[in-house]
N, CA, C and O atoms as a printed pandas DataFrame, in Angstrom:
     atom_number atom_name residue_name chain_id  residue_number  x_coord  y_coord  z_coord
0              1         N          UNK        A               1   -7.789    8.059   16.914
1              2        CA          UNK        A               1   -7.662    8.815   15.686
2              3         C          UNK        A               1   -9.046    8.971   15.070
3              4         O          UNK        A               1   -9.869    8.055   15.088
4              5         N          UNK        A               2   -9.278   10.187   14.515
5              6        CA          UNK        A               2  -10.584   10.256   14.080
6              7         C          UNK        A               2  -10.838   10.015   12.497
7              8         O          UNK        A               2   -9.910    9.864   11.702
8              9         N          UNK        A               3  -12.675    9.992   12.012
9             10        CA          UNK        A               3  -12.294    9.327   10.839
10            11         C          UNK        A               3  -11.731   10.731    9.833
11            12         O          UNK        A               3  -11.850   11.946    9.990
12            13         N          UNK        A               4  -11.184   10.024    8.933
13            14        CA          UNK        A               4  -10.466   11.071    7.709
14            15         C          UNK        A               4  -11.204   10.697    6.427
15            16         O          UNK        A               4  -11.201    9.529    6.040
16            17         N          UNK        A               5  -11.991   11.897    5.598
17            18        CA          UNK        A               5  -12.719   12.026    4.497
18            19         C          UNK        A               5  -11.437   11.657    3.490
19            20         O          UNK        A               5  -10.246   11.932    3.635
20            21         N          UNK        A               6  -12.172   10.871    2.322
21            22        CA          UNK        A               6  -11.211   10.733    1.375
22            23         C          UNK        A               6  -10.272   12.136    0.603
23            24         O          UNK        A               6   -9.381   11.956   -0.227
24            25         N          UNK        A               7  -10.685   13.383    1.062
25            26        CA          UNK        A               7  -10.202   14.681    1.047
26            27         C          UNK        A               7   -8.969   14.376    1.935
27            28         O          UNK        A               7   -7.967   13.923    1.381
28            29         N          UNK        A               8   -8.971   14.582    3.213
29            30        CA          UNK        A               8   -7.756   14.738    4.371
30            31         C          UNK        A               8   -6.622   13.444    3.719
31            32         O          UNK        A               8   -5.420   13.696    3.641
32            33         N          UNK        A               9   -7.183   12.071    3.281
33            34        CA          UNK        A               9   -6.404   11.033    2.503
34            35         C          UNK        A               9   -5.775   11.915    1.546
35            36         O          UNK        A               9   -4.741   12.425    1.978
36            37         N          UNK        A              10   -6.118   12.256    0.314
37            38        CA          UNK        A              10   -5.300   12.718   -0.191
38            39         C          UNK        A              10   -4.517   13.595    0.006
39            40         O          UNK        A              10   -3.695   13.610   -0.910
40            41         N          UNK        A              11   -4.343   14.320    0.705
41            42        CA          UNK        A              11   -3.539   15.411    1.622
42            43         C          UNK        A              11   -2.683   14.575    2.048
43            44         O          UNK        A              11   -1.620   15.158    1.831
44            45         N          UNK        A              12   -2.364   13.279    2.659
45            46        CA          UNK        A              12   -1.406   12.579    2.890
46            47         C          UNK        A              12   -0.115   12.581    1.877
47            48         O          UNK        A              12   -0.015   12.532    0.652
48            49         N          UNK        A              13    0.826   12.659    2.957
49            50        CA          UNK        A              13    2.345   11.879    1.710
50            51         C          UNK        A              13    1.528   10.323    1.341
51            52         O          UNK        A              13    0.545    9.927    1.968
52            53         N          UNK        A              14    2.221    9.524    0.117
53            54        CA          UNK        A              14    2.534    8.700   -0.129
54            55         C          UNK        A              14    3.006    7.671    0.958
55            56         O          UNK        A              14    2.631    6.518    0.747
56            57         N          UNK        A              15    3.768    7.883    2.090
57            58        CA          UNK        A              15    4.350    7.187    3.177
58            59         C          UNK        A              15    3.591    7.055    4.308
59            60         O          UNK        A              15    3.634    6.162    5.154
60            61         N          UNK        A              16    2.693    8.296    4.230
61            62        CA          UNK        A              16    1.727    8.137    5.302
62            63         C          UNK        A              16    0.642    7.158    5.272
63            64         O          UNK        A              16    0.308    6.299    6.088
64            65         N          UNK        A              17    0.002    7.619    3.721
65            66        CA          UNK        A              17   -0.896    6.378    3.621
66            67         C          UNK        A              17   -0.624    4.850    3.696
67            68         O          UNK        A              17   -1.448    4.016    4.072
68            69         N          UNK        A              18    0.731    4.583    3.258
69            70        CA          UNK        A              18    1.288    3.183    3.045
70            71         C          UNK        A              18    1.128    2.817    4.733
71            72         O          UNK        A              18    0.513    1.806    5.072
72            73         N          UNK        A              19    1.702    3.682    5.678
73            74        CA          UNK        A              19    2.091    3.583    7.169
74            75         C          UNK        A              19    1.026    2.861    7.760
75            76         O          UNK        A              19    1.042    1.812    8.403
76            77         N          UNK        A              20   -0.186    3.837    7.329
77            78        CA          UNK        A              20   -1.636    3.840    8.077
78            79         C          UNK        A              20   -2.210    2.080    7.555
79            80         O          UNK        A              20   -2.512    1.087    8.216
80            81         N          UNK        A              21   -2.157    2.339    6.182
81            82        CA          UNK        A              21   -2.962    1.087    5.734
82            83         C          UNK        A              21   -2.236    0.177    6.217
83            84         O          UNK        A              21   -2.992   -0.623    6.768
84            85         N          UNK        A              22   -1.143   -0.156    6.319
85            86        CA          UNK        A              22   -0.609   -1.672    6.514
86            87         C          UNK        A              22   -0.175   -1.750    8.015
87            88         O          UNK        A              22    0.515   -2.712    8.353
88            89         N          UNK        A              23   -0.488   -0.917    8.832
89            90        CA          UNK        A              23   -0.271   -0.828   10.414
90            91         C          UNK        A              23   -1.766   -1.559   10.859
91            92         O          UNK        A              23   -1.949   -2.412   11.728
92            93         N          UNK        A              24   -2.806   -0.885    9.908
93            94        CA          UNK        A              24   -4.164   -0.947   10.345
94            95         C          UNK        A              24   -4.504   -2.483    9.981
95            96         O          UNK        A              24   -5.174   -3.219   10.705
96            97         N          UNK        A              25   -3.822   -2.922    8.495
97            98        CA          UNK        A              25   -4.066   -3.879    8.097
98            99         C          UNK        A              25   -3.186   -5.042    8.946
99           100         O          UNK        A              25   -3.938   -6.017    8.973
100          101         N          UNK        A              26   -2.302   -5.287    9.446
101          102        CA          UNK        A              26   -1.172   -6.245   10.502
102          103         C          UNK        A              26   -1.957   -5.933   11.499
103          104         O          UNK        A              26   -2.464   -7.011   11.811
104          105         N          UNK        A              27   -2.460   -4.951   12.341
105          106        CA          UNK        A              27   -3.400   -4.854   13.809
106          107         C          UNK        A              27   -4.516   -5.638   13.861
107          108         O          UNK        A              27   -5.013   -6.276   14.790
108          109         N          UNK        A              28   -4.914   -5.454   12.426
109          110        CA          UNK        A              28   -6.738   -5.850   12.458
110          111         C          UNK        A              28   -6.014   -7.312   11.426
111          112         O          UNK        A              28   -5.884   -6.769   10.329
112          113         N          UNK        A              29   -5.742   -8.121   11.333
113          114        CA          UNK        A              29   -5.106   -9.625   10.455
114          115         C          UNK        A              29   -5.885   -9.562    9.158
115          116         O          UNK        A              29   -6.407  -10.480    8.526
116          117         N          UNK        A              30   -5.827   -7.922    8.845
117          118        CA          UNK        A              30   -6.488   -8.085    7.513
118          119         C          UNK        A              30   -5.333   -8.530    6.336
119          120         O          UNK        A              30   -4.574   -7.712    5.816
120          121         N          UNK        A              31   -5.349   -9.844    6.050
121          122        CA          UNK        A              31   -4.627  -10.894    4.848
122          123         C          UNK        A              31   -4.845  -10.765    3.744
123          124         O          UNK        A              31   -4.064  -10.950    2.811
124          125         N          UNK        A              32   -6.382  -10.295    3.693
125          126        CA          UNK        A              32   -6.736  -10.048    2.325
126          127         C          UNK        A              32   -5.754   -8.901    1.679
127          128         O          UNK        A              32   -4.896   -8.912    0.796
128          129         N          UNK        A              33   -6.353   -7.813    2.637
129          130        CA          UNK        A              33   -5.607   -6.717    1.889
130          131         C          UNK        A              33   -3.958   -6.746    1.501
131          132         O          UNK        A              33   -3.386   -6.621    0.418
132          133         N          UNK        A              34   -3.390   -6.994    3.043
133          134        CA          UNK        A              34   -1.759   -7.445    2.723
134          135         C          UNK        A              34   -1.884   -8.020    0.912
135          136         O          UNK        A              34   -1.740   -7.308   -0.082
136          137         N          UNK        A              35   -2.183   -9.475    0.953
137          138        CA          UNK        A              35   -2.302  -10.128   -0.469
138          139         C          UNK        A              35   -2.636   -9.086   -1.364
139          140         O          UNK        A              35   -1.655   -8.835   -2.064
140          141         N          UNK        A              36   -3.444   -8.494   -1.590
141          142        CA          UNK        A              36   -3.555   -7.494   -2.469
142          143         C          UNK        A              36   -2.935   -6.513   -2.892
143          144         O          UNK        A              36   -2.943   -6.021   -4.021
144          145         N          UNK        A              37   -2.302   -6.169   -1.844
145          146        CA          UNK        A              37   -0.881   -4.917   -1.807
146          147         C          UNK        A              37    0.315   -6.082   -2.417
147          148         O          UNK        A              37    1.028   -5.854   -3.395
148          149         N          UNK        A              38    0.338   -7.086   -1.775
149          150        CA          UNK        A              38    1.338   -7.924   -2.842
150          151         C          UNK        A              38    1.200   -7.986   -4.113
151          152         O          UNK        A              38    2.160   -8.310   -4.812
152          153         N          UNK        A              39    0.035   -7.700   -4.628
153          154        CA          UNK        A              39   -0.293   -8.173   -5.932
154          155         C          UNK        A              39   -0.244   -7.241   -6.845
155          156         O          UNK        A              39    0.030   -7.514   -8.014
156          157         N          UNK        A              40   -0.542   -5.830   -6.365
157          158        CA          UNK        A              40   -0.539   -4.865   -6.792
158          159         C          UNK        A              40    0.970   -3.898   -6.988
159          160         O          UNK        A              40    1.053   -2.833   -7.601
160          161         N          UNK        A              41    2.027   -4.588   -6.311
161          162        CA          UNK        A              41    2.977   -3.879   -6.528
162          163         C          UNK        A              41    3.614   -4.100   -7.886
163          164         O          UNK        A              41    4.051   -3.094   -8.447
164          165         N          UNK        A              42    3.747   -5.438   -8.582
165          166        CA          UNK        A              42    4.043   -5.362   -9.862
166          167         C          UNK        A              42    3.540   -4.417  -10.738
167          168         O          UNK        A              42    4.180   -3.788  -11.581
168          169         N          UNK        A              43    2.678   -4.369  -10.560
169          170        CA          UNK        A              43    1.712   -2.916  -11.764
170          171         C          UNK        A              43    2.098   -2.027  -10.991
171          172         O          UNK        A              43    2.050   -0.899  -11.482
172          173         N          UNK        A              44    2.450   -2.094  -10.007
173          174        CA          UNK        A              44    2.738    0.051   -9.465
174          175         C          UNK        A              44    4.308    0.146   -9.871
175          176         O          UNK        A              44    4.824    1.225  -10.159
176          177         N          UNK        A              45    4.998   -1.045   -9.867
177          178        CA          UNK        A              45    6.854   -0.776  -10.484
178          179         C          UNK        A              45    6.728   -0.892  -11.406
179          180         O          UNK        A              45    7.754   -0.428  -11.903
180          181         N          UNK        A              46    5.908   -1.347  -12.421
181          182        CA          UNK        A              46    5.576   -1.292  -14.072
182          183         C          UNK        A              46    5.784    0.231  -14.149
183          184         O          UNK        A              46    6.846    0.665  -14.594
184          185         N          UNK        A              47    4.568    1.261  -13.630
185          186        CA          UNK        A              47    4.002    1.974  -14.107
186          187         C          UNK        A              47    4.941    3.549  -13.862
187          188         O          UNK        A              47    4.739    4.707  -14.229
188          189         N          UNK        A              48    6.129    2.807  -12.980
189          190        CA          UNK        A              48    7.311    4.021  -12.368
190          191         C          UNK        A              48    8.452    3.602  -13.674
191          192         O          UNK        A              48    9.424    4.357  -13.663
192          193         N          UNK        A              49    8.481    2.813  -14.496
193          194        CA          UNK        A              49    9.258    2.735  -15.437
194          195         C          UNK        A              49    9.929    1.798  -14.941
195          196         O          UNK        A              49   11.037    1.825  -15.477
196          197         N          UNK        A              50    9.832    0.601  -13.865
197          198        CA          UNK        A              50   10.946    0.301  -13.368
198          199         C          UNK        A              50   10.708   -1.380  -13.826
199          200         O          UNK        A              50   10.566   -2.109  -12.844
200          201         N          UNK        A              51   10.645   -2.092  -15.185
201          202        CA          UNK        A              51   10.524   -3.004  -15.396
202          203         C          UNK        A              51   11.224   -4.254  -14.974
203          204         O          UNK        A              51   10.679   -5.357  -14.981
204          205         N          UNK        A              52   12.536   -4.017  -14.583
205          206        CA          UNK        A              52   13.411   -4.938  -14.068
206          207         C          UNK        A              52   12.854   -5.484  -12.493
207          208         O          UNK        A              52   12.984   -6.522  -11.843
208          209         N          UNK        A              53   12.362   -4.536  -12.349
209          210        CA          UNK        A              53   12.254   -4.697  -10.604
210          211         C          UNK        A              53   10.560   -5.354  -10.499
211          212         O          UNK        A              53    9.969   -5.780   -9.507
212          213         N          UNK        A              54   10.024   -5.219  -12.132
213          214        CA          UNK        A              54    8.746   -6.008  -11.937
214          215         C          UNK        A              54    8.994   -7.816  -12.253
215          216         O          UNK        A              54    8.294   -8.713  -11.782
216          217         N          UNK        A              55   10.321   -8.002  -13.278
217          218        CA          UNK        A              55   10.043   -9.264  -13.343
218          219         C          UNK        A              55   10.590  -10.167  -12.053
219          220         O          UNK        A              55   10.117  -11.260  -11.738
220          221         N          UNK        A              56   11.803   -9.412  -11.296
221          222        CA          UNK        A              56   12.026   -9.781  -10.025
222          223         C          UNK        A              56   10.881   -9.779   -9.479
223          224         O          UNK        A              56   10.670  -10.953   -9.173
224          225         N          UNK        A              57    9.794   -8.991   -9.099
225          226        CA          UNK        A              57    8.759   -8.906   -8.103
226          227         C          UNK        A              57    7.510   -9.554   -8.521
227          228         O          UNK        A              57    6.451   -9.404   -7.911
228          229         N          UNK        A              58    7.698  -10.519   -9.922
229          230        CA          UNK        A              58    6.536  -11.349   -9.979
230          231         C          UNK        A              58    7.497  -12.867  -10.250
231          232         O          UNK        A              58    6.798  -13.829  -10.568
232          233         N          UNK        A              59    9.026  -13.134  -10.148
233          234        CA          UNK        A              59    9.495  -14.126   -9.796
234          235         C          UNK        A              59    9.980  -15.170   -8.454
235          236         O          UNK        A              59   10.204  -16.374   -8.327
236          237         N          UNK        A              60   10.000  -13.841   -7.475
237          238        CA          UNK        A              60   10.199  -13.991   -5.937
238          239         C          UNK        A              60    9.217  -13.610   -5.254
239          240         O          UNK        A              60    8.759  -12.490   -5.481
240          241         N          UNK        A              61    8.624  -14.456   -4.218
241          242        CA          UNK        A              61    7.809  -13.981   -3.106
242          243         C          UNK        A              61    8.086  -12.865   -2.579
243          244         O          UNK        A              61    7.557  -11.786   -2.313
244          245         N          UNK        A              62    9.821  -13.829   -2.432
245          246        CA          UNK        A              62   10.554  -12.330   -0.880
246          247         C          UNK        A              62   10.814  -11.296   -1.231
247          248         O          UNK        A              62   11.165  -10.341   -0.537
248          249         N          UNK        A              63   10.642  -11.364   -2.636
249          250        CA          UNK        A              63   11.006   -9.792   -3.026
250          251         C          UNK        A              63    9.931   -9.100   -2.694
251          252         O          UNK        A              63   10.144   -8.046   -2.094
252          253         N          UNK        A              64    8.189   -9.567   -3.044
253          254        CA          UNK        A              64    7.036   -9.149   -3.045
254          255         C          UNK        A              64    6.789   -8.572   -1.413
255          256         O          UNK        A              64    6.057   -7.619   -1.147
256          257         N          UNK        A              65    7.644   -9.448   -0.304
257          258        CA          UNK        A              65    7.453   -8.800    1.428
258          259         C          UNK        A              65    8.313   -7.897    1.320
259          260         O          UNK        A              65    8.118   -6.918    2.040
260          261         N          UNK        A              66    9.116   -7.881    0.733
261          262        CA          UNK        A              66   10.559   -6.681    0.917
262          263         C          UNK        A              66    9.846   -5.751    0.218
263          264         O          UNK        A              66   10.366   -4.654    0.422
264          265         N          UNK        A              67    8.790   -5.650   -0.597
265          266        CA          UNK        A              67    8.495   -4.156   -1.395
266          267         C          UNK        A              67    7.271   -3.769   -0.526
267          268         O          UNK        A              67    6.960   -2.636   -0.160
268          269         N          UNK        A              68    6.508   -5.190   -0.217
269          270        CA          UNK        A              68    5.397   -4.289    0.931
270          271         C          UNK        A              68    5.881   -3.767    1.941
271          272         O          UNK        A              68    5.006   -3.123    2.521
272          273         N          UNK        A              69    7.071   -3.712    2.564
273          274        CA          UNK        A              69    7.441   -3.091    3.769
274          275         C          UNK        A              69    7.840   -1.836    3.038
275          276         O          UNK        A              69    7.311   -0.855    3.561
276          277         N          UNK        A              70    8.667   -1.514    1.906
277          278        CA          UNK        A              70    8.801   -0.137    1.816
278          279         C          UNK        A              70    7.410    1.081    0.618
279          280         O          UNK        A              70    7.408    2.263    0.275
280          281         N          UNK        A              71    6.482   -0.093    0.393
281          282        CA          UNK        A              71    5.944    0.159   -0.886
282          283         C          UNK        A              71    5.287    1.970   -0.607
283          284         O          UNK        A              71    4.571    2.542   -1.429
284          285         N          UNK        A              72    5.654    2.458    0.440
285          286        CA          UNK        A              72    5.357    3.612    0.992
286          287         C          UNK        A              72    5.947    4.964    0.469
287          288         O          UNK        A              72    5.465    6.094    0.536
288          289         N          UNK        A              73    7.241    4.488   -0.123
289          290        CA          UNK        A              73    8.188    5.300   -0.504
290          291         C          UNK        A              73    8.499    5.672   -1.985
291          292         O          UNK        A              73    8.520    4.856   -2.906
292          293         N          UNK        A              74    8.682    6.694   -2.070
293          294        CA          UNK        A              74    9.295    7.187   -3.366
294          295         C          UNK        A              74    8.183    7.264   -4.678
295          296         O          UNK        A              74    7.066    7.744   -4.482
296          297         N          UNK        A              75    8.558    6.782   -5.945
297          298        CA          UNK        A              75    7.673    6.677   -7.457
298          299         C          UNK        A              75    6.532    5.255   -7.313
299          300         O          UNK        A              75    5.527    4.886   -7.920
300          301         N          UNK        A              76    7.293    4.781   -6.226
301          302        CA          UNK        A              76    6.271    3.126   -5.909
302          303         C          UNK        A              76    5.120    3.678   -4.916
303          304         O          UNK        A              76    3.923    3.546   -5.172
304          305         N          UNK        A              77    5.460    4.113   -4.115
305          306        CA          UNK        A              77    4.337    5.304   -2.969
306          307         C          UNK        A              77    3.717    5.764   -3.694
307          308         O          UNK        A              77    2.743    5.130   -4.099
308          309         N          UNK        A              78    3.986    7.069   -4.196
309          310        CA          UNK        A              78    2.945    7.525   -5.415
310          311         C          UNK        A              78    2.406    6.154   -5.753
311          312         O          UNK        A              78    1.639    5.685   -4.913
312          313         N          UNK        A              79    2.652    5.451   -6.781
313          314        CA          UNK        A              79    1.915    4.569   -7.489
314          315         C          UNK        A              79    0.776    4.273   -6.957
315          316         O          UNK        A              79   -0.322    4.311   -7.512
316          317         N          UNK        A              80    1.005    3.988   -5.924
317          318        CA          UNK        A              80    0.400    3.262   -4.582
318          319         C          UNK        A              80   -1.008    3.770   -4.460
319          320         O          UNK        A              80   -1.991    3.041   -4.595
320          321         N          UNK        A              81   -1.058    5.018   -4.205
321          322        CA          UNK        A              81   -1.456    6.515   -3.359
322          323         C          UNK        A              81   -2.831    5.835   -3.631
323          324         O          UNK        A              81   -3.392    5.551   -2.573
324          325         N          UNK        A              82   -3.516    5.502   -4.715
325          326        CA          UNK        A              82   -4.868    5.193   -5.061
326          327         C          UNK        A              82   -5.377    4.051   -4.426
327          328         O          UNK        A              82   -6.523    3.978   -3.982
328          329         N          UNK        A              83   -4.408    3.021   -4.369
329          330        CA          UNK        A              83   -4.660    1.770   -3.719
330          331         C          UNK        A              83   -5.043    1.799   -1.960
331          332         O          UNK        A              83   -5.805    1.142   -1.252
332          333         N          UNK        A              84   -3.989    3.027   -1.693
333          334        CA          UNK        A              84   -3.792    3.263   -0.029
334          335         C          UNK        A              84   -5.431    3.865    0.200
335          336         O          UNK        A              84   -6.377    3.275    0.720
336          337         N          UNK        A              85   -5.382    5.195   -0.364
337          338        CA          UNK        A              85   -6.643    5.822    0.228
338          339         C          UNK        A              85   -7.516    5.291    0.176
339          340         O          UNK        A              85   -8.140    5.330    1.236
340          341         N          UNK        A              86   -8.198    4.452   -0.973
341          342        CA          UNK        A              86   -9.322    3.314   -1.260
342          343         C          UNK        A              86   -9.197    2.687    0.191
343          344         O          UNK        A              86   -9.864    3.177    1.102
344          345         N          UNK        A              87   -8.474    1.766    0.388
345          346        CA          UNK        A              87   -8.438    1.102    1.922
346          347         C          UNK        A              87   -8.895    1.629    2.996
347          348         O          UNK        A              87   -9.808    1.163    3.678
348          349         N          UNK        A              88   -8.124    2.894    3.259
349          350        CA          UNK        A              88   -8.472    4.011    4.083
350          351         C          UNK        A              88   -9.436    4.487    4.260
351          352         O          UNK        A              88   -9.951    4.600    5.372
352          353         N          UNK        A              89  -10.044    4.988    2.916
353          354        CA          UNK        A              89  -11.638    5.311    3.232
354          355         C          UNK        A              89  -12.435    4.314    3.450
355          356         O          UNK        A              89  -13.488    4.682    3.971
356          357         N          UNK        A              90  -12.344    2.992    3.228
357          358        CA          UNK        A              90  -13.311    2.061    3.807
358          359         C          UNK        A              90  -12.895    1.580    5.749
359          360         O          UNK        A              90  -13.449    1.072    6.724
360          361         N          UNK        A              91  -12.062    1.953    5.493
361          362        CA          UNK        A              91  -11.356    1.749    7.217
362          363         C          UNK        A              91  -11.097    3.044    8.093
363          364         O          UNK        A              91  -10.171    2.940    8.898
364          365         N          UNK        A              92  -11.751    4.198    8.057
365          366        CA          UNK        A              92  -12.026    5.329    8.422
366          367         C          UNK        A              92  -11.591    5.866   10.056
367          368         O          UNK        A              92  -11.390    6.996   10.503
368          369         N          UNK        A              93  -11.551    4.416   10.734
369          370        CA          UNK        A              93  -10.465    4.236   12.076
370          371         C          UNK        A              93   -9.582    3.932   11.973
371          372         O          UNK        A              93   -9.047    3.331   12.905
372          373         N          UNK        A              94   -8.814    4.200   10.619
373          374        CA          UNK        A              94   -7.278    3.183   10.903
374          375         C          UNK        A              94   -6.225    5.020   10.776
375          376         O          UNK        A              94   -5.000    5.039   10.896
């Protein structure tokens, strides 16, 4: 895959970027980032209106793996979108 300017990133769905970053990030044992996408999903379900689903997702771990596997999708994707391409453009092979 060739590299993609932070231009062609934003041209991505929401699902694509989530796909890319956390395929690239589980291939390459980047932990950091995973952790960070954990951390960051409370403020991205804050910011979709979805407060219930933030105090679940800063009371449970498993909730925090269950949202990084879909965090690709929907008003949480969007949310996302800034977090994804940032990654992306520093990882320009993923």
């Amino acid at each position: 895959m060739g590299q993609l300017e932070t231009d062609e990133l934003e041209a991505l769905s929401a699902q694509e970027l989530h796909d890319r970053a956390v395929r690239y990030a589980v291939h390459h044992g980047d932990f950091a980032f995973l952790w960070e996408l954990l951390k960051v999903i409370p403020a991205a379900e804050a910011s979709t209106g979805n407060e219930d689903e933030t105090a679940n997702d800063l009371s449970r771990v498993s909730a925090l793996l269950s949202d990084a596997m879909v965090s690709g999708e929907g008003q949480l994707g969007e949310a996302l979108r800034p977090f994804y391409i940032d990654y992306l453009s520093k990882h320009p092979e993923a």
